[in-house]
JSON list of C-alpha atoms in Angstrom, two decimals:
[
{"chain": "A", "resi": 24, "resn": "ALA", "atom": "CA", "xyz": [-68.22, 47.00, -87.37]},
{"chain": "A", "resi": 25, "resn": "VAL", "atom": "CA", "xyz": [-69.83, 46.70, -90.46]},
{"chain": "A", "resi": 26, "resn": "ALA", "atom": "CA", "xyz": [-67.99, 45.81, -92.31]},
{"chain": "A", "resi": 27, "resn": "SER", "atom": "CA", "xyz": [-66.08, 42.75, -90.63]},
{"chain": "A", "resi": 28, "resn": "SER", "atom": "CA", "xyz": [-69.74, 41.19, -90.30]},
{"chain": "A", "resi": 29, "resn": "GLY", "atom": "CA", "xyz": [-69.37, 41.23, -94.15]},
{"chain": "A", "resi": 30, "resn": "PHE", "atom": "CA", "xyz": [-66.26, 39.30, -93.99]},
{"chain": "A", "resi": 31, "resn": "LEU", "atom": "CA", "xyz": [-67.93, 37.13, -91.10]},
{"chain": "A", "resi": 32, "resn": "ALA", "atom": "CA", "xyz": [-70.66, 35.51, -93.37]},
{"chain": "A", "resi": 33, "resn": "ASP", "atom": "CA", "xyz": [-68.26, 35.40, -96.30]},
{"chain": "A", "resi": 34, "resn": "GLY", "atom": "CA", "xyz": [-66.21, 33.09, -93.41]},
{"chain": "A", "resi": 35, "resn": "TYR", "atom": "CA", "xyz": [-69.26, 31.77, -92.32]},
{"chain": "A", "resi": 36, "resn": "ASP", "atom": "CA", "xyz": [-70.80, 30.56, -95.45]},
{"chain": "A", "resi": 37, "resn": "LEU", "atom": "CA", "xyz": [-67.07, 28.92, -97.13]},
{"chain": "A", "resi": 38, "resn": "TYR", "atom": "CA", "xyz": [-66.71, 26.80, -93.66]},
{"chain": "A", "resi": 39, "resn": "VAL", "atom": "CA", "xyz": [-70.91, 25.76, -93.72]},
{"chain": "A", "resi": 40, "resn": "VAL", "atom": "CA", "xyz": [-68.98, 23.67, -97.46]},
{"chain": "A", "resi": 41, "resn": "GLY", "atom": "CA", "xyz": [-66.87, 21.54, -95.91]},
{"chain": "A", "resi": 42, "resn": "GLY", "atom": "CA", "xyz": [-69.36, 20.42, -92.93]},
{"chain": "A", "resi": 43, "resn": "VAL", "atom": "CA", "xyz": [-71.56, 20.19, -95.91]},
{"chain": "A", "resi": 44, "resn": "GLU", "atom": "CA", "xyz": [-69.08, 17.60, -98.02]},
{"chain": "A", "resi": 45, "resn": "HIS", "atom": "CA", "xyz": [-69.09, 15.73, -94.88]},
{"chain": "A", "resi": 46, "resn": "ILE", "atom": "CA", "xyz": [-72.43, 15.02, -94.59]},
{"chain": "A", "resi": 47, "resn": "LEU", "atom": "CA", "xyz": [-73.11, 14.52, -97.79]},
{"chain": "A", "resi": 48, "resn": "ASP", "atom": "CA", "xyz": [-70.17, 11.83, -98.00]},
{"chain": "A", "resi": 49, "resn": "SER", "atom": "CA", "xyz": [-72.10, 9.78, -95.01]},
{"chain": "A", "resi": 50, "resn": "LEU", "atom": "CA", "xyz": [-75.40, 9.95, -97.43]},
{"chain": "A", "resi": 51, "resn": "PHE", "atom": "CA", "xyz": [-73.44, 9.55, -101.05]},
{"chain": "A", "resi": 52, "resn": "SER", "atom": "CA", "xyz": [-70.71, 7.71, -101.21]},
{"chain": "A", "resi": 53, "resn": "CYS", "atom": "CA", "xyz": [-70.95, 3.85, -101.93]},
{"chain": "A", "resi": 54, "resn": "GLU", "atom": "CA", "xyz": [-68.86, 3.47, -99.07]},
{"chain": "A", "resi": 55, "resn": "HIS", "atom": "CA", "xyz": [-70.75, 4.60, -96.45]},
{"chain": "A", "resi": 56, "resn": "SER", "atom": "CA", "xyz": [-73.41, 3.91, -97.70]},
{"chain": "A", "resi": 57, "resn": "SER", "atom": "CA", "xyz": [-75.91, 1.74, -98.50]},
{"chain": "A", "resi": 58, "resn": "ARG", "atom": "CA", "xyz": [-78.27, 3.76, -101.12]},
{"chain": "A", "resi": 59, "resn": "SER", "atom": "CA", "xyz": [-78.94, 2.27, -104.75]},
{"chain": "A", "resi": 60, "resn": "ASP", "atom": "CA", "xyz": [-77.44, 5.82, -105.76]},
{"chain": "A", "resi": 61, "resn": "CYS", "atom": "CA", "xyz": [-74.65, 5.41, -104.13]},
{"chain": "A", "resi": 62, "resn": "LEU", "atom": "CA", "xyz": [-71.28, 7.40, -105.19]},
{"chain": "A", "resi": 63, "resn": "ASP", "atom": "CA", "xyz": [-67.68, 5.51, -105.78]},
{"chain": "A", "resi": 64, "resn": "ASP", "atom": "CA", "xyz": [-64.91, 7.78, -105.05]},
{"chain": "A", "resi": 65, "resn": "ALA", "atom": "CA", "xyz": [-64.13, 9.60, -108.17]},
{"chain": "A", "resi": 66, "resn": "GLU", "atom": "CA", "xyz": [-67.58, 10.59, -108.57]},
{"chain": "A", "resi": 67, "resn": "MET", "atom": "CA", "xyz": [-67.57, 11.41, -105.18]},
{"chain": "A", "resi": 68, "resn": "ARG", "atom": "CA", "xyz": [-64.31, 13.73, -105.53]},
{"chain": "A", "resi": 69, "resn": "GLY", "atom": "CA", "xyz": [-65.62, 15.74, -108.42]},
{"chain": "A", "resi": 70, "resn": "PHE", "atom": "CA", "xyz": [-69.07, 16.39, -106.08]},
{"chain": "A", "resi": 71, "resn": "LYS", "atom": "CA", "xyz": [-67.06, 17.61, -103.00]},
{"chain": "A", "resi": 72, "resn": "SER", "atom": "CA", "xyz": [-64.07, 19.43, -106.09]},
{"chain": "A", "resi": 73, "resn": "THR", "atom": "CA", "xyz": [-67.61, 21.34, -107.74]},
{"chain": "A", "resi": 74, "resn": "SER", "atom": "CA", "xyz": [-69.41, 21.78, -104.71]},
{"chain": "A", "resi": 75, "resn": "SER", "atom": "CA", "xyz": [-66.14, 23.82, -103.41]},
{"chain": "A", "resi": 76, "resn": "SER", "atom": "CA", "xyz": [-65.32, 26.10, -105.98]},
{"chain": "A", "resi": 77, "resn": "ALA", "atom": "CA", "xyz": [-68.64, 26.99, -106.87]},
{"chain": "A", "resi": 78, "resn": "ALA", "atom": "CA", "xyz": [-69.07, 28.17, -103.32]},
{"chain": "A", "resi": 79, "resn": "LEU", "atom": "CA", "xyz": [-65.87, 29.78, -103.40]},
{"chain": "A", "resi": 80, "resn": "PHE", "atom": "CA", "xyz": [-67.11, 31.67, -107.68]},
{"chain": "A", "resi": 81, "resn": "GLY", "atom": "CA", "xyz": [-70.25, 32.67, -105.51]},
{"chain": "A", "resi": 82, "resn": "ALA", "atom": "CA", "xyz": [-68.20, 34.72, -102.93]},
{"chain": "A", "resi": 83, "resn": "VAL", "atom": "CA", "xyz": [-66.38, 36.25, -105.51]},
{"chain": "A", "resi": 84, "resn": "LEU", "atom": "CA", "xyz": [-68.18, 36.99, -107.60]},
{"chain": "A", "resi": 85, "resn": "GLY", "atom": "CA", "xyz": [-71.00, 38.50, -104.93]},
{"chain": "A", "resi": 86, "resn": "GLN", "atom": "CA", "xyz": [-68.66, 40.71, -103.74]},
{"chain": "A", "resi": 87, "resn": "LEU", "atom": "CA", "xyz": [-68.27, 42.16, -106.65]},
{"chain": "A", "resi": 88, "resn": "LEU", "atom": "CA", "xyz": [-71.88, 42.41, -108.06]},
{"chain": "A", "resi": 89, "resn": "PHE", "atom": "CA", "xyz": [-72.09, 43.83, -104.42]},
{"chain": "A", "resi": 90, "resn": "GLY", "atom": "CA", "xyz": [-69.20, 45.80, -104.24]},
{"chain": "A", "resi": 91, "resn": "THR", "atom": "CA", "xyz": [-70.08, 47.46, -107.15]},
{"chain": "A", "resi": 92, "resn": "LEU", "atom": "CA", "xyz": [-73.68, 48.75, -106.46]},
{"chain": "A", "resi": 93, "resn": "ALA", "atom": "CA", "xyz": [-72.75, 49.12, -103.11]},
{"chain": "A", "resi": 94, "resn": "ASP", "atom": "CA", "xyz": [-70.34, 51.74, -105.49]},
{"chain": "A", "resi": 95, "resn": "ARG", "atom": "CA", "xyz": [-73.73, 53.40, -106.88]},
{"chain": "A", "resi": 96, "resn": "LEU", "atom": "CA", "xyz": [-76.64, 52.71, -103.89]},
{"chain": "A", "resi": 97, "resn": "GLY", "atom": "CA", "xyz": [-74.70, 53.44, -100.32]},
{"chain": "A", "resi": 98, "resn": "ARG", "atom": "CA", "xyz": [-73.12, 50.41, -98.64]},
{"chain": "A", "resi": 99, "resn": "ARG", "atom": "CA", "xyz": [-75.73, 50.65, -96.34]},
{"chain": "A", "resi": 100, "resn": "VAL", "atom": "CA", "xyz": [-79.13, 49.73, -98.17]},
{"chain": "A", "resi": 101, "resn": "ILE", "atom": "CA", "xyz": [-76.06, 46.74, -99.52]},
{"chain": "A", "resi": 102, "resn": "PHE", "atom": "CA", "xyz": [-75.21, 45.81, -96.71]},
{"chain": "A", "resi": 103, "resn": "ILE", "atom": "CA", "xyz": [-79.12, 45.18, -95.29]},
{"chain": "A", "resi": 104, "resn": "ALA", "atom": "CA", "xyz": [-80.14, 43.55, -98.86]},
{"chain": "A", "resi": 105, "resn": "THR", "atom": "CA", "xyz": [-76.98, 41.27, -98.75]},
{"chain": "A", "resi": 106, "resn": "GLY", "atom": "CA", "xyz": [-77.89, 40.33, -94.80]},
{"chain": "A", "resi": 107, "resn": "THR", "atom": "CA", "xyz": [-81.38, 39.39, -95.81]},
{"chain": "A", "resi": 108, "resn": "LEU", "atom": "CA", "xyz": [-80.86, 37.36, -98.58]},
{"chain": "A", "resi": 109, "resn": "ILE", "atom": "CA", "xyz": [-78.55, 35.73, -95.68]},
{"chain": "A", "resi": 110, "resn": "VAL", "atom": "CA", "xyz": [-81.11, 34.25, -93.96]},
{"chain": "A", "resi": 111, "resn": "CYS", "atom": "CA", "xyz": [-83.48, 33.98, -96.65]},
{"chain": "A", "resi": 112, "resn": "GLY", "atom": "CA", "xyz": [-81.32, 31.54, -97.66]},
{"chain": "A", "resi": 113, "resn": "SER", "atom": "CA", "xyz": [-80.56, 30.20, -94.60]},
{"chain": "A", "resi": 114, "resn": "ILE", "atom": "CA", "xyz": [-84.33, 29.82, -93.83]},
{"chain": "A", "resi": 115, "resn": "LEU", "atom": "CA", "xyz": [-84.65, 27.88, -96.99]},
{"chain": "A", "resi": 116, "resn": "SER", "atom": "CA", "xyz": [-81.52, 26.11, -96.76]},
{"chain": "A", "resi": 117, "resn": "ALA", "atom": "CA", "xyz": [-83.60, 24.53, -93.60]},
{"chain": "A", "resi": 118, "resn": "CYS", "atom": "CA", "xyz": [-86.24, 23.23, -95.04]},
{"chain": "A", "resi": 119, "resn": "VAL", "atom": "CA", "xyz": [-84.69, 21.02, -97.92]},
{"chain": "A", "resi": 120, "resn": "GLN", "atom": "CA", "xyz": [-84.52, 17.39, -96.16]},
{"chain": "A", "resi": 121, "resn": "GLU", "atom": "CA", "xyz": [-84.48, 15.31, -99.20]},
{"chain": "A", "resi": 122, "resn": "PHE", "atom": "CA", "xyz": [-82.96, 15.90, -102.56]},
{"chain": "A", "resi": 123, "resn": "GLY", "atom": "CA", "xyz": [-85.38, 15.23, -105.74]},
{"chain": "A", "resi": 124, "resn": "LEU", "atom": "CA", "xyz": [-88.48, 15.61, -102.92]},
{"chain": "A", "resi": 125, "resn": "GLY", "atom": "CA", "xyz": [-89.13, 19.59, -103.09]},
{"chain": "A", "resi": 126, "resn": "PRO", "atom": "CA", "xyz": [-88.85, 21.98, -99.77]},
{"chain": "A", "resi": 127, "resn": "GLN", "atom": "CA", "xyz": [-90.58, 19.81, -97.00]},
{"chain": "A", "resi": 128, "resn": "CYS", "atom": "CA", "xyz": [-89.09, 22.11, -93.38]},
{"chain": "A", "resi": 129, "resn": "LEU", "atom": "CA", "xyz": [-87.50, 20.39, -90.61]}
]
């Protein structure tokens, strides 16, 4: 059960990226937004591919790094550390409203 929750966390992170891309599309795409800093189709595709690639790269890098640390320090310690990082990251991501304005809790 403990090992499967790691797969669940990775799957959740990668699933959320898809939802975030739809939200960013509605906020920053020139087709859907009247913002002065909107992105045209080519820029939006580049932005989406970069964010998806960064999420996948982060997942692989995290698995390699924390897997190696787990072999050295023990799985329990690393599982607690990664769980804490996920919770703290989720709370911090909820505290950002607008790009460029800094952290503002919802």
